[in-house]
Coordinates of N, CA and C in Angstrom, one line a residue:
M1034 N 10.2 9.6 4.0 CA 8.9 9.3 3.4 C 7.8 10.0 4.1
A1035 N 7.0 10.6 3.3 CA 5.9 11.4 3.9 C 4.6 11.1 3.1
P1036 N 4.0 10.0 3.3 CA 2.7 9.7 2.7 C 1.6 10.5 3.4
T1037 N 0.6 10.8 2.7 CA -0.6 11.4 3.3 C -1.8 10.5 3.0
S1038 N -2.6 10.3 4.0 CA -3.7 9.4 3.9 C -4.8 9.9 2.9
D1039 N -4.8 11.2 2.6 CA -5.8 11.7 1.6 C -5.5 11.3 0.2
N1040 N -4.4 10.8 -0.1 CA -4.1 10.4 -1.5 C -3.9 8.9 -1.7
W1041 N -4.4 8.1 -0.8 CA -4.3 6.7 -0.9 C -5.7 6.1 -1.0
I1042 N -5.8 5.0 -1.8 CA -7.1 4.3 -1.9 C -6.8 2.8 -2.0
A1043 N -7.7 2.0 -1.4 CA -7.6 0.6 -1.5 C -9.0 0.1 -1.8
E1044 N -9.1 -0.8 -2.8 CA -10.4 -1.3 -3.3 C -10.3 -2.7 -3.8
F1045 N -11.3 -3.5 -3.6 CA -11.4 -4.8 -4.2 C -12.0 -4.7 -5.6
D1046 N -11.4 -5.5 -6.5 CA -12.0 -5.6 -7.8 C -13.0 -6.8 -7.9
E1047 N -13.5 -7.1 -9.0 CA -14.5 -8.1 -9.2 C -14.0 -9.5 -8.8
A1048 N -12.7 -9.7 -8.9 CA -12.1 -11.0 -8.6 C -11.6 -11.1 -7.1
R1049 N -12.0 -10.1 -6.3 CA -11.7 -10.0 -4.9 C -10.2 -9.8 -4.7
R1050 N -9.5 -9.2 -5.6 CA -8.1 -8.8 -5.4 C -8.1 -7.4 -4.8
L1051 N -7.2 -7.1 -3.9 CA -7.1 -5.8 -3.3 C -6.0 -5.0 -4.0
W1052 N -6.5 -3.8 -4.6 CA -5.6 -2.9 -5.2 C -5.3 -1.7 -4.3
I1053 N -4.1 -1.4 -4.0 CA -3.7 -0.2 -3.2 C -2.9 0.7 -4.0
R1054 N -3.3 2.0 -4.0 CA -2.6 3.0 -4.8 C -2.5 4.3 -3.9
G1055 N -1.3 4.9 -4.1 CA -1.1 6.2 -3.4 C 0.2 6.8 -3.9
S1056 N 0.7 7.8 -3.1 CA 1.9 8.4 -3.5 C 2.7 8.7 -2.2
A1057 N 4.0 8.9 -2.3 CA 4.8 9.2 -1.2 C 6.0 10.1 -1.6
T1058 N 6.6 10.7 -0.7 CA 7.9 11.5 -1.0 C 9.0 10.5 -1.0
F1059 N 9.7 10.4 -2.1 CA 10.8 9.4 -2.3 C 12.1 10.0 -1.7
P1060 N 13.0 9.1 -1.3 CA 14.3 9.5 -0.7 C 15.2 10.2 -1.7
N1061 N 15.1 9.8 -3.0 CA 15.9 10.3 -4.1 C 15.3 10.1 -5.4
D1062 N 15.8 10.6 -6.5 CA 15.3 10.4 -7.8 C 15.3 9.0 -8.3
F1063 N 16.3 8.2 -7.9 CA 16.5 6.8 -8.4 C 15.9 5.8 -7.5
S1064 N 14.7 5.9 -7.1 CA 14.0 4.9 -6.2 C 12.7 4.5 -6.8
T1065 N 12.3 3.3 -6.4 CA 11.0 2.8 -6.7 C 10.4 2.5 -5.3
A1066 N 9.1 2.4 -5.2 CA 8.4 2.1 -4.0 C 7.6 0.8 -4.1
S1067 N 7.5 0.1 -3.0 CA 6.6 -1.1 -2.9 C 6.0 -1.2 -1.5
L1068 N 5.0 -2.0 -1.4 CA 4.4 -2.3 -0.1 C 4.7 -3.8 0.2
R1069 N 5.1 -4.1 1.5 CA 5.3 -5.4 1.9 C 4.3 -5.7 3.0
R1070 N 3.5 -6.8 2.8 CA 2.5 -7.1 3.8 C 3.1 -7.7 5.0
E1071 N 2.6 -7.2 6.2 CA 3.1 -7.7 7.5 C 2.2 -8.9 7.8
Q1072 N 2.7 -9.7 8.7 CA 2.0 -10.9 9.2 C 0.6 -10.5 9.7
Y1073 N -0.4 -11.2 9.3 CA -1.8 -11.0 9.8 C -2.2 -12.1 10.7
S1074 N -2.9 -11.8 11.8 CA -3.5 -12.8 12.6 C -4.9 -12.4 12.9
L1075 N -5.7 -13.3 13.4 CA -7.1 -13.0 13.7 C -7.2 -11.9 14.8
A1076 N -6.2 -11.7 15.6 CA -6.2 -10.6 16.6 C -6.2 -9.3 15.9
D1077 N -5.7 -9.2 14.7 CA -5.6 -7.9 13.9 C -7.0 -7.5 13.5
G1078 N -8.0 -8.4 13.5 CA -9.4 -8.0 13.2 C -9.6 -7.5 11.8
D1079 N -10.0 -6.3 11.7 CA -10.3 -5.7 10.4 C -9.2 -4.9 9.7
L1080 N -8.0 -5.0 10.3 CA -6.9 -4.2 9.8 C -5.8 -5.0 9.2
L1081 N -5.3 -4.7 8.0 CA -4.2 -5.3 7.3 C -3.1 -4.3 7.1
T1082 N -1.9 -4.7 7.6 CA -0.8 -3.7 7.7 C 0.2 -4.0 6.6
F1083 N 0.7 -2.9 6.0 CA 1.8 -3.0 4.9 C 2.9 -2.0 5.3
K1084 N 4.1 -2.4 5.0 CA 5.3 -1.6 5.2 C 5.7 -1.0 3.9
L1085 N 5.8 0.3 3.8 CA 6.3 1.0 2.6 C 7.8 1.0 2.6
Q1086 N 8.3 0.5 1.4 CA 9.7 0.3 1.2 C 10.2 1.0 -0.1
F1087 N 11.4 1.4 0.0 CA 12.0 2.0 -1.2 C 13.2 1.2 -1.7
H1088 N 13.4 1.1 -3.0 CA 14.4 0.3 -3.6 C 15.1 1.2 -4.6
R1089 N 16.4 0.9 -4.8 CA 17.3 1.6 -5.7 C 17.0 1.2 -7.2
D1090 N 16.9 2.1 -8.1 CA 16.7 1.8 -9.5 C 17.7 2.5 -10.3
K1091 N 17.8 2.2 -11.6 CA 18.8 2.8 -12.5 C 18.2 4.0 -13.2
E1092 N 16.9 4.1 -13.2 CA 16.2 5.2 -13.9 C 15.4 6.0 -12.9
P1093 N 15.2 7.3 -13.1 CA 14.3 8.1 -12.3 C 12.9 7.6 -12.3
F1094 N 12.3 7.5 -11.1 CA 10.9 6.9 -11.0 C 9.9 7.9 -10.6
C1095 N 10.3 9.0 -9.9 CA 9.4 10.0 -9.4 C 9.6 11.3 -10.1
G1096 N 8.8 12.3 -9.8 CA 8.9 13.6 -10.4 C 10.0 14.4 -9.8
P1097 N 10.2 15.6 -10.3 CA 11.3 16.5 -9.8 C 11.1 16.9 -8.3
D1098 N 9.8 16.8 -7.8 CA 9.5 17.2 -6.4 C 9.7 16.0 -5.5
L1099 N 10.2 14.8 -6.1 CA 10.4 13.6 -5.3 C 9.1 12.9 -4.9
I1100 N 8.0 13.3 -5.5 CA 6.7 12.6 -5.2 C 6.5 11.6 -6.3
G1101 N 6.2 10.3 -5.8 CA 6.1 9.3 -6.8 C 5.0 8.3 -6.4
P1102 N 4.6 7.5 -7.4 CA 3.5 6.5 -7.1 C 3.9 5.3 -6.4
V1103 N 2.9 4.7 -5.7 CA 3.0 3.4 -5.0 C 1.8 2.6 -5.5
H1104 N 2.0 1.4 -6.0 CA 1.0 0.5 -6.4 C 1.2 -0.9 -5.9
H1105 N 0.1 -1.5 -5.5 CA 0.3 -2.9 -4.9 C -1.0 -3.7 -5.2
L1106 N -0.8 -4.9 -5.5 CA -1.9 -5.9 -5.7 C -1.7 -7.0 -4.7
E1107 N -2.8 -7.3 -4.0 CA -2.8 -8.4 -3.0 C -3.9 -9.3 -3.3
R1108 N -3.6 -10.6 -3.5 CA -4.6 -11.6 -3.9 C -5.4 -12.3 -2.8
H1109 N -4.8 -12.5 -1.7 CA -5.4 -13.3 -0.6 C -5.7 -12.4 0.6
I1110 N -6.9 -12.0 0.8 CA -7.3 -11.1 1.9 C -8.3 -11.8 2.8
P1111 N -8.1 -11.8 4.1 CA -9.0 -12.4 5.0 C -10.4 -11.7 4.9
E1112 N -11.5 -12.4 5.1 CA -12.8 -11.8 5.0 C -13.1 -10.7 5.9
T1113 N -12.4 -10.7 7.1 CA -12.7 -9.7 8.1 C -12.1 -8.3 7.9
V1114 N -11.2 -8.2 6.9 CA -10.4 -7.0 6.7 C -11.3 -5.9 6.0
S1115 N -11.3 -4.7 6.6 CA -12.0 -3.6 5.9 C -11.1 -2.3 6.0
R1116 N -9.9 -2.4 6.6 CA -9.0 -1.2 6.6 C -7.6 -1.6 6.3
V1117 N -6.8 -0.7 5.8 CA -5.4 -0.9 5.5 C -4.6 0.1 6.3
R1118 N -3.5 -0.3 6.8 CA -2.5 0.5 7.5 C -1.2 0.5 6.7
V1119 N -0.7 1.7 6.4 CA 0.6 1.8 5.8 C 1.6 2.4 6.8
V1120 N 2.7 1.7 6.9 CA 3.8 2.1 7.9 C 5.0 2.5 7.1
S1121 N 5.6 3.6 7.4 CA 6.8 4.1 6.7 C 8.0 3.4 7.4
E1122 N 9.2 3.5 6.7 CA 10.4 3.0 7.3 C 10.8 3.7 8.6
S1123 N 10.3 5.0 8.7 CA 10.6 5.7 10.0 C 9.6 5.5 11.1
G1124 N 8.5 4.7 10.8 CA 7.5 4.4 11.8 C 6.2 5.2 11.7
E1125 N 6.2 6.2 10.8 CA 5.0 7.0 10.6 C 3.9 6.0 10.0
Q1126 N 2.6 6.2 10.4 CA 1.6 5.3 9.9 C 0.3 6.0 9.8
F1127 N -0.6 5.5 8.9 CA -1.9 5.9 8.8 C -2.8 4.8 8.3
D1128 N -4.1 4.9 8.6 CA -5.1 3.9 8.2 C -6.1 4.5 7.2
F1129 N -6.7 3.7 6.4 CA -7.7 4.1 5.5 C -8.6 2.9 5.2
P1130 N -9.9 3.2 4.9 CA -10.8 2.1 4.6 C -10.6 1.5 3.2
I1131 N -11.1 0.3 3.1 CA -11.1 -0.4 1.8 C -12.5 -0.2 1.1
S1132 N -12.5 0.2 -0.1 CA -13.7 0.4 -0.9 C -14.0 -1.0 -1.5
R1133 N -15.3 -1.4 -1.4 CA -15.7 -2.7 -1.9 C -16.5 -2.5 -3.2
K1134 N -15.7 -2.4 -4.3 CA -16.3 -2.2 -5.6 C -17.0 -3.4 -6.1
G1135 N -16.3 -4.5 -6.1 CA -16.8 -5.8 -6.6 C -17.6 -6.6 -5.7
P1136 N -18.0 -7.8 -6.1 CA -18.8 -8.7 -5.2 C -17.9 -9.2 -4.1
R1137 N -18.5 -9.4 -3.0 CA -17.8 -9.9 -1.8 C -17.8 -11.4 -1.7

């Protein structure tokens, strides 16, 4: 998995749901990707962490270059959170800010 932080975005919508979108290099043609939220505590402050995971599928999900989309919707976000961290299965990680489109 080789995500790059320049192609990921996280933003709140009007209903204060967090939408995360990006892309990653998939392990093979027949995979889908998802984010799994890690446990959050007040000690984490403004950072919410997600683990990038791949799942086997019956149909090709990514392009011929093995680059594919990752989409995630999170409904319950602590008020203090302003950044997202994505961690790969191999331990690579990067952070990016949350854009606040809608009302807070």
